[in-house]
Amino acid sequence: MVDAIAIRWHGRGGQGTVTACKVFAEACLSDGHYVQAFPEYGPERAGAPIKAYNRVNTKPLRGHYPVLRPDIVVVVDATLLDCIDVTEGAPDEAAFIVNCNPAKCGDLRAKIKAKPSQRVIAVDATHISLATLGRPMPNAPLIGTVTRVSGMLSLQAVLEDIQTNFGKKFSEKVTQGNLEATRRGYEEGVSL
Amino acid sequence: MTKMVAATGNEAIAHAMRLAKVDVCSAYPITPATEIMQRFTAFAADGEVQTEVLLAESEHSAMSACIGAAAAGGRVATATSSQGLALMWEMLPIASGQRLPIVMAVCNRAISAPVNIGCDHSDSMGTRDCGWIQLYSENGQEAFDNMLMAFRIAEHPEIRMPVMVCQDGFITSHSIANIQWLEADAAATFVGSYRASNPLLDIQRPASYGQLALSDTYMEYRKAHEATMGKVPGVLREVAAEFKAVSGRAYDLFESYRLEDAEIGIVVLNSAAGTTKDIIDRYRDRGIKAGLLKPRLYRPFPYDEVAQALKHLKALAVLDRSDSFGGSFGPLYLDIAGALSTCAQRPVMINKIFGLGGRDYMPEQGEHVLDELIQIAKGAPVKAAKEYIGVRG
């Protein structure tokens, strides 16, 4: 397990990107870490590009500014690859997680312009969410993929936290759907 | 020890208001403080608090309702930001002049025009001379702790003054981080029950608020206000000692960070202080003796204690997240300069204006300031007494 990780999420308003950022932070906190989860602040508009950030550390977090060198970049909506440079600030050992069908996404490494040392992982999070939740909410599967790539905590720890927190607010069906979506996101990421 | 939770600074404030068992809460929503009332009204609707919640038609009315409720004898709290605080301005000196212990959370936000929802301190700095006590908070944990302690300070029989608890809008108000709550029983014991000294609703002992005081008595009221403010630092330290006993967390008038043996230093409020501490650690690792002073009690300003903590430095930068436009300096700089003015030995001082309207305070800004201080400490001339940083042109 690693000591510290910084994540930048790219999504569009309404896709649950900020929620995913928060749920991942809560799971890491339950696992005993110090966490930060915050969106890039501004007027909120459905469909507009948004960014959100996580920092997770074994030590207290004191800095209050956007993540500059993300260890993991999550692209919740692959159409953003056409209009945003998601590699900005990403170090040589960074990992990119993109919501797209691994078999149909073409040469994703070339599209991102990933360096040979950087990992690119495709996961069909939208498809998984339709199958498990009946709605295109790619955030739950992506939490699973991020968990695996981060090496910060176990899948079991994340599932337990979702069970506890979602169980208080949502029906058993919704909670189980999110658990299954997260589990499948953890399993179905494909390194390209 | 209570459980650690992931919460925003706004949630922290709402929970503190719940734990303090506020009698009356009147507010009007404004970004980024809205979430405080969203959370608190949910507590009221769910029966978790017995608070009388009055959603007013404007911030002016909200503060007016708070004044009425506090004069009636209730424990009163509210929350606002930016233009909302500006609209309350007329009522703020009435709350403090009538010695009403209202507690108000402020999510610091820039002032229009141009319209902006991001953080800076122009709003609360614009009210610093309204006779209120002002506490500033680095993160959600400090906002929570300050809010609980604020009731004790405000309602202290020797004080009876309103208190503002400020935190950075969005930067900490909307950022999720680790926060440790206080158990409800411990919080109830710490905050205690409140009995107003001259409540309007005590019909056996009629009282009148807001009377006329002309030139024969007005100035004596003001002198009494000033004298009361002089007692705040002592009361704050008593309250902080009790708070440490129940929470384990220590607070003082300000925080000194690696300042005792420092040669250069930065003074900055709220969230930027956290970022600056990390920068200072990196400079310390390189053998550079840098330190930080983060004011907590800003009104009344603890001049003597601040001067004692800073006078040994060779060079000092005060970072202001607001400005007093035109020739003068930022408000925090003026207070620090005033504090040091009576010291025979004092640092060379510079003033930087940063982070206005939500502009991020990035680590390299603090690094550039420290680099400049290193040169000044070696005897280099000051290039600009006051300068905007992190800005184009």
Coordinates of C-alpha atoms in Angstrom, one line a residue:
Chain A
M1 CA 0.0 0.0 0.0
V2 CA 1.2 3.5 -0.8
D3 CA 1.5 6.5 1.6
A4 CA 0.2 9.3 -0.5
I5 CA -1.8 9.8 -3.7
A6 CA -3.3 12.7 -5.6
I7 CA -6.1 12.3 -8.1
R8 CA -7.7 14.7 -10.6
W9 CA -11.1 13.9 -11.9
H10 CA -12.4 15.2 -15.3
G11 CA -16.1 15.0 -15.8
R12 CA -19.2 16.9 -17.0
G13 CA -21.7 18.4 -14.6
G14 CA -24.4 15.9 -13.7
Q15 CA -22.3 12.7 -14.1
G16 CA -21.7 12.3 -10.4
T17 CA -18.0 13.2 -10.6
V18 CA -17.9 15.2 -7.4
T19 CA -19.9 12.5 -5.7
A20 CA -17.3 9.9 -6.8
C21 CA -14.5 12.1 -5.5
K22 CA -16.3 12.4 -2.1
V23 CA -17.2 8.7 -1.8
F24 CA -13.6 7.6 -2.6
A25 CA -12.4 10.1 0.1
E26 CA -14.8 8.8 2.7
A27 CA -13.7 5.2 2.0
C28 CA -10.1 6.2 2.4
L29 CA -10.9 8.0 5.7
S30 CA -12.7 5.0 7.0
D31 CA -9.6 3.0 6.2
G32 CA -7.6 5.4 8.5
H33 CA -6.2 8.0 6.1
Y34 CA -6.2 11.8 5.9
V35 CA -8.3 12.9 2.9
Q36 CA -9.3 15.9 0.9
A37 CA -12.1 16.0 -1.7
F38 CA -12.9 19.2 -3.5
P39 CA -14.3 20.4 -6.8
E40 CA -12.9 23.2 -8.9
Y41 CA -15.2 26.0 -7.7
G42 CA -17.5 27.9 -10.0
P43 CA -21.0 28.2 -11.3
E44 CA -22.4 24.7 -11.7
R45 CA -23.9 23.8 -15.1
A46 CA -25.1 20.4 -16.4
G47 CA -22.8 19.1 -19.2
A48 CA -20.0 21.6 -18.7
P49 CA -16.5 20.3 -18.1
I50 CA -15.6 20.1 -14.4
K51 CA -12.6 19.1 -12.3
A52 CA -12.4 17.6 -8.9
Y53 CA -9.5 16.6 -6.8
N54 CA -8.5 14.1 -4.1
R55 CA -5.5 14.0 -1.8
V56 CA -5.1 10.9 0.4
N57 CA -2.2 10.6 2.8
T58 CA -1.1 8.8 5.9
K59 CA -0.2 12.3 7.4
P60 CA -2.4 15.3 7.9
L61 CA -3.1 17.4 4.8
R62 CA -2.5 21.2 5.2
G63 CA -2.2 22.5 1.6
H64 CA -5.3 24.1 0.1
Y65 CA -4.8 24.3 -3.6
P66 CA -5.6 22.3 -6.7
V67 CA -3.7 19.1 -7.4
L68 CA -0.8 20.0 -9.7
R69 CA 0.9 16.6 -10.3
P70 CA -1.8 14.0 -10.2
D71 CA -0.8 10.4 -9.7
I72 CA -4.1 9.3 -11.2
V73 CA -6.2 11.2 -13.8
V74 CA -9.8 9.9 -14.1
V75 CA -11.7 10.8 -17.3
V76 CA -15.4 10.3 -16.6
D77 CA -16.5 11.4 -20.0
A78 CA -14.2 10.4 -23.0
T79 CA -15.6 13.2 -25.1
L80 CA -13.5 15.5 -22.9
L81 CA -10.4 14.0 -24.5
D82 CA -11.2 16.1 -27.6
C83 CA -11.3 19.4 -25.8
I84 CA -9.1 19.2 -22.6
D85 CA -5.5 18.3 -22.1
V86 CA -5.9 15.7 -19.4
T87 CA -2.2 15.1 -19.2
E88 CA -1.4 18.5 -17.7
G89 CA 1.1 18.2 -14.8
A90 CA 0.9 14.4 -14.9
P91 CA 4.2 12.9 -13.9
D92 CA 6.0 10.1 -15.8
E93 CA 4.5 7.4 -13.5
A94 CA 0.9 8.7 -13.7
A95 CA -2.0 6.5 -14.6
F96 CA -5.0 7.6 -16.7
I97 CA -8.3 5.9 -16.2
V98 CA -10.8 6.5 -19.1
N99 CA -14.4 5.6 -19.2
C100 CA -14.7 3.8 -22.6
N101 CA -15.1 0.4 -24.0
P102 CA -11.5 -1.1 -24.1
A103 CA -12.3 -3.0 -27.3
K104 CA -13.7 0.0 -29.2
C105 CA -11.7 3.0 -28.0
G106 CA -9.1 2.9 -30.8
D107 CA -5.5 3.8 -29.9
L108 CA -6.3 5.5 -26.6
R109 CA -2.6 5.8 -25.6
A110 CA -1.9 7.8 -28.8
K111 CA -5.0 10.0 -28.3
I112 CA -4.0 10.9 -24.8
K113 CA -0.3 11.2 -25.9
A114 CA 0.6 9.0 -22.9
K115 CA 4.3 8.6 -22.3
P116 CA 5.6 5.0 -22.4
S117 CA 6.1 5.0 -18.6
Q118 CA 2.5 6.2 -18.0
R119 CA -0.3 3.6 -17.6
V120 CA -3.6 3.9 -19.5
I121 CA -6.6 1.9 -18.2
A122 CA -9.9 1.7 -20.0
V123 CA -13.1 0.7 -18.3
D124 CA -16.6 0.7 -19.8
A125 CA -18.1 2.4 -16.7
T126 CA -21.2 3.6 -18.5
H127 CA -22.0 0.1 -19.7
I128 CA -21.4 -1.4 -16.2
S129 CA -23.6 1.2 -14.6
L130 CA -26.4 0.6 -17.1
A131 CA -26.2 -3.1 -16.3
T132 CA -26.0 -2.7 -12.5
L133 CA -28.0 0.4 -11.8
G134 CA -30.1 0.8 -15.0
R135 CA -28.8 4.4 -15.4
P136 CA -25.7 5.8 -17.1
M137 CA -23.9 6.8 -13.9
P138 CA -20.3 5.9 -14.5
N139 CA -19.0 7.2 -11.2
A140 CA -19.6 4.0 -9.1
P141 CA -17.6 1.7 -11.4
L142 CA -14.9 4.3 -11.6
I143 CA -14.5 4.3 -7.8
G144 CA -13.7 0.6 -8.2
T145 CA -11.1 1.2 -10.9
V146 CA -9.5 4.0 -9.0
T147 CA -9.3 1.8 -5.9
R148 CA -7.4 -0.9 -7.8
V149 CA -5.1 1.5 -9.6
S150 CA -4.4 3.6 -6.4
G151 CA -3.1 0.8 -4.3
M152 CA -4.3 2.9 -1.4
L153 CA -6.8 0.5 0.1
S154 CA -8.5 -2.8 -0.6
L155 CA -11.7 -3.4 -2.6
Q156 CA -13.2 -4.8 0.6
A157 CA -12.6 -1.6 2.5
V158 CA -14.4 0.5 -0.2
L159 CA -17.3 -1.9 -0.5
E160 CA -17.8 -1.9 3.3
D161 CA -17.8 1.9 3.4
I162 CA -20.3 2.1 0.5
Q163 CA -22.5 -0.5 2.2
T164 CA -22.5 1.6 5.4
N165 CA -23.0 5.1 3.9
F166 CA -25.4 4.2 1.0
G167 CA -27.3 1.8 3.3
K168 CA -28.3 4.8 5.4
K169 CA -29.7 6.9 2.5
F170 CA -30.8 4.5 -0.3
S171 CA -32.9 1.4 -0.9
E172 CA -31.3 -2.0 -0.7
K173 CA -31.6 -2.3 -4.4
V174 CA -29.7 0.9 -5.1
T175 CA -27.0 0.1 -2.6
Q176 CA -26.5 -3.4 -4.0
G177 CA -26.4 -2.0 -7.5
N178 CA -23.7 0.5 -6.5
L179 CA -21.7 -2.3 -4.7
E180 CA -21.9 -4.5 -7.8
A181 CA -20.9 -1.5 -10.1
T182 CA -17.9 -0.8 -7.9
R183 CA -16.8 -4.4 -7.8
R184 CA -17.1 -4.7 -11.6
G185 CA -15.2 -1.4 -12.1
Y186 CA -12.4 -2.9 -9.9
E187 CA -12.3 -6.1 -12.0
E188 CA -12.9 -4.9 -15.5
G189 CA -10.3 -2.2 -16.0
V190 CA -8.0 -3.1 -19.0
S191 CA -4.5 -1.8 -19.2
L192 CA -3.7 -0.6 -22.8
Chain B
M1 CA -12.2 9.9 21.5
T2 CA -14.9 10.7 19.0
K3 CA -14.9 9.3 15.5
M4 CA -13.2 11.1 12.6
V5 CA -15.6 11.9 9.8
A6 CA -15.3 13.3 6.3
A7 CA -17.1 16.7 6.2
T8 CA -17.1 20.1 4.6
G9 CA -16.4 23.3 6.6
N10 CA -20.0 24.2 6.2
E11 CA -21.2 20.9 7.6
A12 CA -18.9 21.5 10.5
I13 CA -20.5 24.9 11.2
A14 CA -24.0 23.4 11.0
H15 CA -23.1 20.6 13.4
A16 CA -21.6 23.1 15.9
M17 CA -24.9 25.1 15.8
R18 CA -26.8 21.8 16.4
L19 CA -24.5 20.9 19.4
A20 CA -24.9 24.4 20.8
K21 CA -28.7 24.0 20.9
V22 CA -29.3 27.4 19.4
D23 CA -32.7 28.9 20.4
V24 CA -33.2 31.1 17.3
C25 CA -31.6 31.1 13.9
S26 CA -32.5 33.7 11.3
A27 CA -30.8 33.8 7.9
Y28 CA -31.0 34.4 4.2
P29 CA -29.1 32.2 1.8
I30 CA -26.0 33.3 -0.1
T31 CA -23.2 31.3 -1.8
P32 CA -21.0 29.9 -0.3
A33 CA -22.7 30.0 3.2
T34 CA -26.0 28.5 1.9
E35 CA -25.0 24.9 2.8
I36 CA -24.8 25.9 6.5
M37 CA -28.5 26.7 6.6
Q38 CA -29.4 23.9 4.2
R39 CA -27.9 21.5 6.8
F40 CA -29.2 23.3 9.8
T41 CA -32.8 23.6 8.6
A42 CA -32.7 19.8 7.9
F43 CA -31.7 19.3 11.6
A44 CA -34.7 21.5 12.6
A45 CA -37.1 19.7 10.2
D46 CA -36.0 16.3 11.5
G47 CA -36.5 17.4 15.1
E48 CA -32.8 17.1 16.0
V49 CA -32.9 20.7 17.3
Q50 CA -35.6 22.7 18.9
T51 CA -34.5 25.9 17.2
E52 CA -36.9 28.6 16.0
V53 CA -35.7 29.0 12.4
L54 CA -36.7 32.3 10.7
L55 CA -35.9 32.5 7.0
A56 CA -35.9 36.2 6.4
E57 CA -36.4 38.2 3.2
S58 CA -33.0 39.7 3.3
E59 CA -29.8 39.6 5.3
H60 CA -30.7 43.0 6.8
S61 CA -33.9 41.5 8.1
A62 CA -32.1 38.3 9.2
M63 CA -29.6 40.2 11.4
S64 CA -32.5 42.4 12.7
A65 CA -34.4 39.2 13.7
C66 CA -31.2 37.9 15.4
I67 CA -30.9 41.2 17.3
G68 CA -34.5 41.0 18.4
A69 CA -34.2 37.3 19.5
A70 CA -30.9 37.9 21.3
A71 CA -32.4 41.0 23.2
A72 CA -35.4 38.8 24.1
G73 CA -32.9 36.4 25.8
G74 CA -32.2 33.6 23.3
R75 CA -29.0 31.9 22.2
V76 CA -28.8 33.1 18.5
A77 CA -26.8 32.1 15.5
T78 CA -26.7 32.9 11.8
A79 CA -24.5 32.6 8.7
T80 CA -23.7 34.7 5.7
S81 CA -21.1 35.8 3.1
S82 CA -20.0 38.7 0.9
Q83 CA -22.9 41.0 -0.2
G84 CA -25.0 39.4 2.5
L85 CA -22.6 40.6 5.2
A86 CA -22.5 43.9 3.4
L87 CA -26.3 44.2 3.6
M88 CA -26.1 43.4 7.3
W89 CA -23.6 46.1 8.0
E90 CA -26.1 48.7 9.2
M91 CA -27.3 46.2 11.9
L92 CA -23.8 44.9 13.0
P93 CA -22.9 47.8 15.2
I94 CA -26.4 47.7 16.7
A95 CA -25.8 44.0 17.7
S96 CA -22.5 44.9 19.3
G97 CA -23.5 48.2 20.8
Q98 CA -26.5 46.5 22.5
R99 CA -24.1 43.8 23.8
L100 CA -26.0 41.0 22.2
P101 CA -24.0 37.7 22.0
I102 CA -25.0 36.6 18.5
V103 CA -22.7 34.1 16.8
M104 CA -22.4 34.4 13.1
A105 CA -20.5 32.1 10.7
V106 CA -19.0 33.9 7.7
C107 CA -17.8 32.1 4.6
N108 CA -15.3 34.6 3.3
R109 CA -16.2 35.7 -0.3
A110 CA -15.2 38.5 -2.5
I111 CA -17.3 41.7 -2.8
S112 CA -19.0 42.8 -6.1
A113 CA -18.5 44.4 -8.6
P114 CA -17.4 42.5 -10.7
V115 CA -19.7 39.7 -9.5
N116 CA -17.5 36.9 -8.0
I117 CA -18.3 34.0 -5.8
G118 CA -14.7 33.0 -4.9
C119 CA -12.9 33.5 -1.6
D120 CA -11.2 36.6 -0.3
H121 CA -11.5 38.5 2.9
S122 CA -13.0 41.8 1.7
D123 CA -16.3 41.0 3.3
S124 CA -15.3 40.4 6.9
M125 CA -12.5 43.0 6.7
G126 CA -15.1 45.5 5.7
T127 CA -16.8 44.8 9.1
R128 CA -13.8 44.7 11.3
D129 CA -14.6 48.0 13.0
C130 CA -18.2 47.1 13.8
G131 CA -17.4 46.2 17.3
W132 CA -17.7 42.4 16.8
I133 CA -15.2 39.8 17.9
Q134 CA -13.7 38.1 14.9
L135 CA -12.2 34.6 14.9
Y136 CA -10.5 33.1 11.8
S137 CA -10.2 29.4 10.9
E138 CA -7.7 27.6 8.8
N139 CA -9.8 24.5 8.0
G140 CA -13.1 22.9 8.7
Q141 CA -11.9 21.5 12.0
E142 CA -10.9 25.0 13.3
A143 CA -14.2 26.4 12.0
F144 CA -16.1 23.7 14.0
D145 CA -14.0 24.3 17.1
N146 CA -14.1 28.1 16.8
M147 CA -17.9 28.0 16.4
L148 CA -18.4 26.0 19.6
M149 CA -16.0 28.3 21.5
A150 CA -17.6 31.4 20.1
F151 CA -20.8 30.8 22.1
R152 CA -18.8 30.6 25.3
I153 CA -16.8 33.8 24.5
A154 CA -19.9 35.7 23.3
E155 CA -22.1 34.8 26.3
H156 CA -19.4 35.2 28.9
P157 CA -20.8 37.6 31.6
E158 CA -17.7 39.8 31.3
I159 CA -18.0 40.0 27.5
R160 CA -21.5 39.7 26.1
M161 CA -20.5 40.6 22.5
P162 CA -21.3 39.2 19.1
V163 CA -18.7 36.9 17.5
M164 CA -18.0 36.3 13.8
V165 CA -16.4 32.9 12.9
C166 CA -14.7 33.3 9.5
Q167 CA -13.5 30.5 7.2
D168 CA -12.5 30.6 3.5
G169 CA -15.4 30.3 1.2
F170 CA -15.3 27.2 -1.0
I171 CA -11.6 26.5 -0.1
T172 CA -12.6 25.1 3.2
S173 CA -16.4 25.7 3.3
H174 CA -16.9 23.2 0.4
S175 CA -13.8 21.0 0.7
I176 CA -14.2 17.6 2.4
A177 CA -11.6 16.8 4.9
N178 CA -11.1 14.9 8.2
I179 CA -13.0 16.5 11.0
Q180 CA -13.4 15.2 14.6
W181 CA -16.8 16.0 16.1
L182 CA -17.4 16.5 19.8
E183 CA -19.8 14.0 21.4
A184 CA -23.2 15.7 22.0
D185 CA -23.0 15.3 25.8
A186 CA -19.5 16.7 26.0
A187 CA -20.4 19.6 23.7
A188 CA -23.6 20.4 25.7
T189 CA -21.5 20.4 28.9
F190 CA -18.8 22.6 27.3
V191 CA -21.1 25.2 25.7
G192 CA -23.5 25.1 28.7
S193 CA -26.9 26.7 29.0
Y194 CA -27.3 30.4 28.5
R195 CA -29.1 32.9 30.7
A196 CA -29.3 36.4 29.3
S197 CA -28.5 39.1 31.9
N198 CA -31.3 41.6 30.9
P199 CA -33.7 39.8 28.6
L200 CA -36.6 41.8 27.2
L201 CA -39.0 38.8 27.9
D202 CA -38.4 39.0 31.6
I203 CA -41.5 41.1 32.3
Q204 CA -40.7 41.2 36.1
R205 CA -37.6 43.2 35.3
P206 CA -38.4 45.5 32.4
A207 CA -35.5 46.5 30.3
S208 CA -35.1 48.8 27.2
Y209 CA -32.6 48.3 24.4
G210 CA -31.4 50.8 21.8
Q211 CA -31.9 54.1 23.7
L212 CA -30.6 57.5 22.7
A213 CA -27.2 58.5 24.0
L214 CA -26.1 62.0 22.9
S215 CA -22.8 63.8 23.3
D216 CA -23.1 63.7 27.1
T217 CA -22.9 59.9 27.3
Y218 CA -22.2 58.3 23.8
M219 CA -18.4 58.4 24.2
E220 CA -18.6 56.7 27.5
Y221 CA -20.5 53.8 25.9
R222 CA -17.7 53.6 23.3
K223 CA -15.0 53.6 25.9
A224 CA -16.9 50.8 27.8
H225 CA -17.0 48.8 24.5
E226 CA -13.3 49.2 24.0
A227 CA -12.6 48.2 27.7
T228 CA -14.8 45.1 27.3
M229 CA -12.9 44.1 24.1
G230 CA -9.7 44.3 26.2
K231 CA -11.0 41.4 28.3
V232 CA -11.6 39.2 25.3
P233 CA -8.1 37.7 25.0
G234 CA -8.1 36.5 28.7
V235 CA -11.6 35.0 28.3
L236 CA -10.6 33.4 25.0
R237 CA -7.7 31.7 26.7
E238 CA -9.9 30.4 29.6
V239 CA -12.4 29.0 27.1
A240 CA -9.6 27.5 25.0
A241 CA -8.2 25.7 28.1
E242 CA -11.6 24.2 28.8
F243 CA -12.0 23.2 25.2
K244 CA -8.7 21.5 25.2
A245 CA -9.8 19.4 28.2
V246 CA -12.8 18.1 26.3
S247 CA -11.4 17.9 22.8
G248 CA -7.6 17.5 23.2
R249 CA -7.1 20.4 20.7
A250 CA -5.2 23.4 21.8
Y251 CA -6.0 27.0 20.7
D252 CA -4.6 30.4 21.5
L253 CA -4.9 34.0 20.4
F254 CA -2.8 33.1 17.3
E255 CA -0.8 30.2 16.1
S256 CA 3.0 30.4 16.0
Y257 CA 4.6 28.0 13.6
R258 CA 8.4 27.5 13.9
L259 CA 8.6 31.1 14.8
E260 CA 10.7 31.1 18.0
D261 CA 14.1 30.8 16.3
A262 CA 13.0 32.2 12.9
E263 CA 14.8 35.0 11.0
I264 CA 12.1 35.5 8.4
G265 CA 8.4 35.1 8.7
I266 CA 5.0 35.3 7.0
V267 CA 1.7 36.4 8.6
V268 CA -1.4 35.1 6.9
L269 CA -5.0 34.2 7.8
N270 CA -7.1 31.1 7.2
S271 CA -6.5 28.3 4.6
A272 CA -3.4 30.0 3.1
A273 CA -1.6 29.4 6.5
G274 CA -1.9 25.6 6.0
T275 CA -0.3 25.8 2.6
T276 CA 2.4 28.1 3.9
K277 CA 3.3 25.7 6.8
D278 CA 4.2 23.0 4.2
I279 CA 6.4 25.6 2.3
I280 CA 8.1 26.6 5.6
D281 CA 8.9 23.0 6.4
R282 CA 10.6 22.6 3.0
Y283 CA 12.7 25.8 3.6
R284 CA 13.5 24.6 7.1
D285 CA 14.8 21.3 5.5
R286 CA 17.2 23.5 3.5
G287 CA 18.4 25.2 6.7
I288 CA 16.5 28.5 6.2
K289 CA 15.0 29.8 9.4
A290 CA 11.5 30.6 8.4
G291 CA 8.3 30.8 10.5
L292 CA 4.6 31.7 10.4
L293 CA 2.2 33.6 12.5
K294 CA -1.5 32.8 11.8
P295 CA -3.9 35.2 13.6
R296 CA -6.9 33.6 15.1
L297 CA -8.4 36.4 17.2
Y298 CA -8.4 39.3 14.8
R299 CA -10.8 41.6 16.6
P300 CA -9.9 42.5 19.2
F301 CA -6.3 42.3 17.9
P302 CA -3.8 41.1 20.4
Y303 CA -1.2 43.8 19.7
D304 CA 1.2 43.1 22.5
E305 CA 1.3 39.4 22.1
V306 CA 1.7 39.6 18.3
A307 CA 4.5 42.1 18.7
Q308 CA 6.4 39.9 21.1
A309 CA 6.1 37.0 18.8
L310 CA 7.4 38.9 15.7
K311 CA 9.8 41.5 16.9
H312 CA 12.9 39.3 16.7
L313 CA 12.6 38.6 13.0
K314 CA 14.8 40.3 10.4
A315 CA 12.3 40.4 7.6
L316 CA 8.5 39.9 7.6
A317 CA 5.8 39.6 4.9
V318 CA 2.1 40.1 5.7
L319 CA -0.1 38.4 3.1
D320 CA -3.5 40.1 2.8
R321 CA -6.5 38.5 1.0
S322 CA -8.1 41.9 0.7
D323 CA -7.0 45.4 0.1
S324 CA -7.5 49.0 1.3
F325 CA -7.2 50.5 -2.2
G326 CA -4.9 53.4 -2.9
G327 CA -1.6 54.1 -1.2
S328 CA -2.5 52.4 2.0
F329 CA -1.8 48.7 2.9
G330 CA -3.9 45.7 3.4
P331 CA -5.8 45.6 6.7
L332 CA -3.8 42.8 8.3
Y333 CA -0.5 44.5 7.4
L334 CA -1.7 47.7 9.1
D335 CA -2.5 45.8 12.3
I336 CA 0.9 44.0 12.3
A337 CA 2.7 47.3 11.6
G338 CA 0.8 49.0 14.4
A339 CA 1.6 46.2 16.8
L340 CA 5.3 46.4 16.0
S341 CA 5.5 50.2 15.9
T342 CA 6.3 50.5 19.6
C343 CA 9.2 47.9 19.4
A344 CA 12.7 49.4 19.2
Q345 CA 13.8 46.3 17.4
R346 CA 11.5 45.1 14.6
P347 CA 11.7 43.4 11.2
V348 CA 11.7 45.1 7.8
M349 CA 8.1 44.6 6.6
I350 CA 6.5 44.0 3.2
N351 CA 2.9 43.6 2.2
K352 CA 1.6 41.2 -0.5
I353 CA -2.0 41.2 -1.7
F354 CA -3.0 37.7 -2.9
G355 CA -5.8 35.4 -3.7
L356 CA -8.6 37.9 -4.5
G357 CA -11.9 36.6 -5.9
G358 CA -11.0 33.0 -5.5
R359 CA -7.5 33.1 -7.2
D360 CA -5.7 30.1 -5.8
Y361 CA -2.8 30.6 -3.4
M362 CA -0.2 28.3 -5.0
P363 CA 2.9 27.1 -3.2
E364 CA 5.2 29.0 -5.6
Q365 CA 3.6 32.3 -4.4
G366 CA 4.7 31.7 -0.8
E367 CA 8.1 30.5 -2.0
H368 CA 8.7 33.7 -4.0
V369 CA 7.8 35.7 -0.8
L370 CA 10.2 33.7 1.3
D371 CA 12.9 34.1 -1.4
E372 CA 12.4 37.8 -1.3
L373 CA 12.5 37.8 2.5
I374 CA 15.8 35.9 2.5
Q375 CA 17.4 38.7 0.4
I376 CA 15.8 41.5 2.6
A377 CA 17.2 39.8 5.7
K378 CA 20.7 39.9 4.1
G379 CA 20.3 43.7 3.6
A380 CA 18.8 43.9 0.1
P381 CA 16.6 47.0 -0.4
V382 CA 12.8 46.6 -0.4
K383 CA 11.6 46.8 -4.0
A384 CA 8.0 47.5 -3.2
A385 CA 6.4 48.0 0.2
K386 CA 3.1 46.7 -1.1
E387 CA 2.6 44.4 -4.2
Y388 CA 0.0 42.2 -5.8
I389 CA 1.2 38.6 -6.3
G390 CA -0.2 35.8 -8.4
V391 CA -1.6 38.4 -10.9
R392 CA -1.2 39.4 -14.5
G393 CA 0.5 42.5 -15.7

